[in-house]
Amino acid sequence: MKILNLLLVGLALSFNALAQDMYLEYKISGPASGTSKMYTSAAGMRVEADMTVPQMGAVKNVTLVRADRPNVMVTYTDRAKTYQEIDTKSAGVETVKYDVKVVGKERVGAYNATRTTLSANGKPAMDVWTTRDLPGYENLMKLTKALGSMGSENLYRQLEASGAGGMMVKMKPASGNGMMMELIKAERRANPASLFAVPAGYTKSSFDPAKLQNMSPAERQKAVQEMMKQYGGKPQKP
């Protein structure tokens, strides 16, 4: 579930400055495989994770943030026909300390990128490749930091301070066993307003991932079982 949880993070920025609609597509490989698609417009931002996950099978999760509700993140899955709303104002302040080491310049697809090695709280975390070559780079960065789908605002601040600021176009875990992502497409396109709304017929779920940390082990186990049912996974025995 760690991969799905990458999309469940805080935001607080406005989307009014976005000048052009964009579409970005990332290839995901590792224990889970598939694609992550990002759509942006003046209406907001949408991220689709369409993957095959161990013990869960095919999973499609959508995360939305609308310009008119910038502090509310909405997630839904088409299997359960339910959606969740997360108030990001209540999210805690990230305390992870990143150490950034610049490796050098490398080419990732069509883009000139800076490769860095990151450690989190003193432990090797991942290698990332960032670029400023993407069209609409500055507005894309605002939205990406806000949604947090590819790293926290704290992480991007430290990359900037090390001279490696830019949009992430590739990510590889230090262990070699986790999720890898690489940008395979980026283009300007007209994204309809319907992309940034929950489909008709979906009902609001009472499950709140933010409350997991305050649950007892038994309560947490039950909540995770319910979440796996929602995403189509096979509940695990305690």
JSON list of N, CA, C and O in Angstrom, two decimals, residues 148-172:
[
{"chain": "A", "resi": 148, "resn": "GLY", "atom": "N", "xyz": [2.15, 16.73, -3.82]},
{"chain": "A", "resi": 148, "resn": "GLY", "atom": "CA", "xyz": [3.09, 15.86, -3.13]},
{"chain": "A", "resi": 148, "resn": "GLY", "atom": "C", "xyz": [3.18, 14.47, -3.73]},
{"chain": "A", "resi": 148, "resn": "GLY", "atom": "O", "xyz": [3.69, 13.54, -3.11]},
{"chain": "A", "resi": 149, "resn": "SER", "atom": "N", "xyz": [2.67, 14.26, -4.94]},
{"chain": "A", "resi": 149, "resn": "SER", "atom": "CA", "xyz": [2.67, 12.92, -5.53]},
{"chain": "A", "resi": 149, "resn": "SER", "atom": "C", "xyz": [4.05, 12.42, -5.88]},
{"chain": "A", "resi": 149, "resn": "SER", "atom": "O", "xyz": [4.26, 11.23, -6.05]},
{"chain": "A", "resi": 150, "resn": "MET", "atom": "N", "xyz": [5.03, 13.35, -5.98]},
{"chain": "A", "resi": 150, "resn": "MET", "atom": "CA", "xyz": [6.40, 12.92, -6.29]},
{"chain": "A", "resi": 150, "resn": "MET", "atom": "C", "xyz": [7.39, 13.61, -5.36]},
{"chain": "A", "resi": 150, "resn": "MET", "atom": "O", "xyz": [8.45, 14.05, -5.76]},
{"chain": "A", "resi": 151, "resn": "GLY", "atom": "N", "xyz": [7.06, 13.65, -4.10]},
{"chain": "A", "resi": 151, "resn": "GLY", "atom": "CA", "xyz": [7.97, 14.23, -3.13]},
{"chain": "A", "resi": 151, "resn": "GLY", "atom": "C", "xyz": [7.38, 15.45, -2.45]},
{"chain": "A", "resi": 151, "resn": "GLY", "atom": "O", "xyz": [6.54, 16.14, -3.02]},
{"chain": "A", "resi": 152, "resn": "SER", "atom": "N", "xyz": [7.79, 15.69, -1.22]},
{"chain": "A", "resi": 152, "resn": "SER", "atom": "CA", "xyz": [7.25, 16.78, -0.44]},
{"chain": "A", "resi": 152, "resn": "SER", "atom": "C", "xyz": [7.86, 18.12, -0.82]},
{"chain": "A", "resi": 152, "resn": "SER", "atom": "O", "xyz": [8.91, 18.19, -1.46]},
{"chain": "A", "resi": 153, "resn": "GLU", "atom": "N", "xyz": [7.21, 19.20, -0.37]},
{"chain": "A", "resi": 153, "resn": "GLU", "atom": "CA", "xyz": [7.74, 20.53, -0.61]},
{"chain": "A", "resi": 153, "resn": "GLU", "atom": "C", "xyz": [9.09, 20.69, 0.09]},
{"chain": "A", "resi": 153, "resn": "GLU", "atom": "O", "xyz": [10.00, 21.35, -0.41]},
{"chain": "A", "resi": 154, "resn": "ASN", "atom": "N", "xyz": [9.24, 20.05, 1.25]},
{"chain": "A", "resi": 154, "resn": "ASN", "atom": "CA", "xyz": [10.51, 20.08, 1.98]},
{"chain": "A", "resi": 154, "resn": "ASN", "atom": "C", "xyz": [11.64, 19.48, 1.14]},
{"chain": "A", "resi": 154, "resn": "ASN", "atom": "O", "xyz": [12.74, 20.02, 1.05]},
{"chain": "A", "resi": 155, "resn": "LEU", "atom": "N", "xyz": [11.35, 18.37, 0.48]},
{"chain": "A", "resi": 155, "resn": "LEU", "atom": "CA", "xyz": [12.35, 17.72, -0.37]},
{"chain": "A", "resi": 155, "resn": "LEU", "atom": "C", "xyz": [12.75, 18.64, -1.52]},
{"chain": "A", "resi": 155, "resn": "LEU", "atom": "O", "xyz": [13.95, 18.81, -1.81]},
{"chain": "A", "resi": 156, "resn": "TYR", "atom": "N", "xyz": [11.77, 19.25, -2.17]},
{"chain": "A", "resi": 156, "resn": "TYR", "atom": "CA", "xyz": [12.09, 20.12, -3.30]},
{"chain": "A", "resi": 156, "resn": "TYR", "atom": "C", "xyz": [12.87, 21.36, -2.88]},
{"chain": "A", "resi": 156, "resn": "TYR", "atom": "O", "xyz": [13.72, 21.85, -3.63]},
{"chain": "A", "resi": 157, "resn": "ARG", "atom": "N", "xyz": [12.61, 21.86, -1.68]},
{"chain": "A", "resi": 157, "resn": "ARG", "atom": "CA", "xyz": [13.39, 22.99, -1.18]},
{"chain": "A", "resi": 157, "resn": "ARG", "atom": "C", "xyz": [14.87, 22.62, -1.04]},
{"chain": "A", "resi": 157, "resn": "ARG", "atom": "O", "xyz": [15.76, 23.39, -1.38]},
{"chain": "A", "resi": 158, "resn": "GLN", "atom": "N", "xyz": [15.12, 21.43, -0.55]},
{"chain": "A", "resi": 158, "resn": "GLN", "atom": "CA", "xyz": [16.51, 21.00, -0.36]},
{"chain": "A", "resi": 158, "resn": "GLN", "atom": "C", "xyz": [17.20, 20.70, -1.69]},
{"chain": "A", "resi": 158, "resn": "GLN", "atom": "O", "xyz": [18.40, 20.90, -1.84]},
{"chain": "A", "resi": 159, "resn": "LEU", "atom": "N", "xyz": [16.43, 20.21, -2.66]},
{"chain": "A", "resi": 159, "resn": "LEU", "atom": "CA", "xyz": [17.00, 20.02, -4.00]},
{"chain": "A", "resi": 159, "resn": "LEU", "atom": "C", "xyz": [17.38, 21.37, -4.59]},
{"chain": "A", "resi": 159, "resn": "LEU", "atom": "O", "xyz": [18.46, 21.52, -5.19]},
{"chain": "A", "resi": 160, "resn": "GLU", "atom": "N", "xyz": [16.51, 22.36, -4.45]},
{"chain": "A", "resi": 160, "resn": "GLU", "atom": "CA", "xyz": [16.81, 23.71, -4.95]},
{"chain": "A", "resi": 160, "resn": "GLU", "atom": "C", "xyz": [18.07, 24.26, -4.29]},
{"chain": "A", "resi": 160, "resn": "GLU", "atom": "O", "xyz": [18.94, 24.83, -4.97]},
{"chain": "A", "resi": 161, "resn": "ALA", "atom": "N", "xyz": [18.19, 24.09, -2.98]},
{"chain": "A", "resi": 161, "resn": "ALA", "atom": "CA", "xyz": [19.34, 24.62, -2.26]},
{"chain": "A", "resi": 161, "resn": "ALA", "atom": "C", "xyz": [20.65, 23.96, -2.70]},
{"chain": "A", "resi": 161, "resn": "ALA", "atom": "O", "xyz": [21.73, 24.55, -2.56]},
{"chain": "A", "resi": 162, "resn": "SER", "atom": "N", "xyz": [20.57, 22.75, -3.25]},
{"chain": "A", "resi": 162, "resn": "SER", "atom": "CA", "xyz": [21.76, 22.03, -3.71]},
{"chain": "A", "resi": 162, "resn": "SER", "atom": "C", "xyz": [22.04, 22.25, -5.19]},
{"chain": "A", "resi": 162, "resn": "SER", "atom": "O", "xyz": [22.95, 21.62, -5.74]},
{"chain": "A", "resi": 163, "resn": "GLY", "atom": "N", "xyz": [21.25, 23.13, -5.82]},
{"chain": "A", "resi": 163, "resn": "GLY", "atom": "CA", "xyz": [21.45, 23.39, -7.24]},
{"chain": "A", "resi": 163, "resn": "GLY", "atom": "C", "xyz": [20.85, 22.34, -8.15]},
{"chain": "A", "resi": 163, "resn": "GLY", "atom": "O", "xyz": [21.23, 22.25, -9.32]},
{"chain": "A", "resi": 164, "resn": "ALA", "atom": "N", "xyz": [19.94, 21.53, -7.62]},
{"chain": "A", "resi": 164, "resn": "ALA", "atom": "CA", "xyz": [19.34, 20.45, -8.40]},
{"chain": "A", "resi": 164, "resn": "ALA", "atom": "C", "xyz": [17.83, 20.62, -8.50]},
{"chain": "A", "resi": 164, "resn": "ALA", "atom": "O", "xyz": [17.09, 19.64, -8.61]},
{"chain": "A", "resi": 165, "resn": "GLY", "atom": "N", "xyz": [17.35, 21.86, -8.47]},
{"chain": "A", "resi": 165, "resn": "GLY", "atom": "CA", "xyz": [15.92, 22.10, -8.56]},
{"chain": "A", "resi": 165, "resn": "GLY", "atom": "C", "xyz": [15.38, 21.72, -9.93]},
{"chain": "A", "resi": 165, "resn": "GLY", "atom": "O", "xyz": [16.09, 21.76, -10.93]},
{"chain": "A", "resi": 166, "resn": "GLY", "atom": "N", "xyz": [14.11, 21.34, -9.96]},
{"chain": "A", "resi": 166, "resn": "GLY", "atom": "CA", "xyz": [13.49, 20.99, -11.23]},
{"chain": "A", "resi": 166, "resn": "GLY", "atom": "C", "xyz": [12.41, 19.95, -11.05]},
{"chain": "A", "resi": 166, "resn": "GLY", "atom": "O", "xyz": [12.22, 19.40, -9.97]},
{"chain": "A", "resi": 167, "resn": "MET", "atom": "N", "xyz": [11.70, 19.71, -12.13]},
{"chain": "A", "resi": 167, "resn": "MET", "atom": "CA", "xyz": [10.64, 18.70, -12.12]},
{"chain": "A", "resi": 167, "resn": "MET", "atom": "C", "xyz": [11.27, 17.31, -12.15]},
{"chain": "A", "resi": 167, "resn": "MET", "atom": "O", "xyz": [12.22, 17.06, -12.89]},
{"chain": "A", "resi": 168, "resn": "MET", "atom": "N", "xyz": [10.76, 16.41, -11.32]},
{"chain": "A", "resi": 168, "resn": "MET", "atom": "CA", "xyz": [11.31, 15.06, -11.26]},
{"chain": "A", "resi": 168, "resn": "MET", "atom": "C", "xyz": [10.90, 14.27, -12.50]},
{"chain": "A", "resi": 168, "resn": "MET", "atom": "O", "xyz": [9.71, 14.12, -12.79]},
{"chain": "A", "resi": 169, "resn": "VAL", "atom": "N", "xyz": [11.88, 13.76, -13.25]},
{"chain": "A", "resi": 169, "resn": "VAL", "atom": "CA", "xyz": [11.58, 12.98, -14.44]},
{"chain": "A", "resi": 169, "resn": "VAL", "atom": "C", "xyz": [11.96, 11.51, -14.29]},
{"chain": "A", "resi": 169, "resn": "VAL", "atom": "O", "xyz": [11.61, 10.68, -15.12]},
{"chain": "A", "resi": 170, "resn": "LYS", "atom": "N", "xyz": [12.66, 11.19, -13.20]},
{"chain": "A", "resi": 170, "resn": "LYS", "atom": "CA", "xyz": [13.01, 9.80, -12.93]},
{"chain": "A", "resi": 170, "resn": "LYS", "atom": "C", "xyz": [13.30, 9.65, -11.45]},
{"chain": "A", "resi": 170, "resn": "LYS", "atom": "O", "xyz": [13.85, 10.55, -10.82]},
{"chain": "A", "resi": 171, "resn": "MET", "atom": "N", "xyz": [12.92, 8.49, -10.89]},
{"chain": "A", "resi": 171, "resn": "MET", "atom": "CA", "xyz": [13.16, 8.20, -9.49]},
{"chain": "A", "resi": 171, "resn": "MET", "atom": "C", "xyz": [13.46, 6.72, -9.34]},
{"chain": "A", "resi": 171, "resn": "MET", "atom": "O", "xyz": [12.77, 5.86, -9.91]},
{"chain": "A", "resi": 172, "resn": "LYS", "atom": "N", "xyz": [14.52, 6.41, -8.57]},
{"chain": "A", "resi": 172, "resn": "LYS", "atom": "CA", "xyz": [14.91, 5.02, -8.34]},
{"chain": "A", "resi": 172, "resn": "LYS", "atom": "C", "xyz": [15.27, 4.84, -6.88]},
{"chain": "A", "resi": 172, "resn": "LYS", "atom": "O", "xyz": [16.09, 5.60, -6.34]}
]
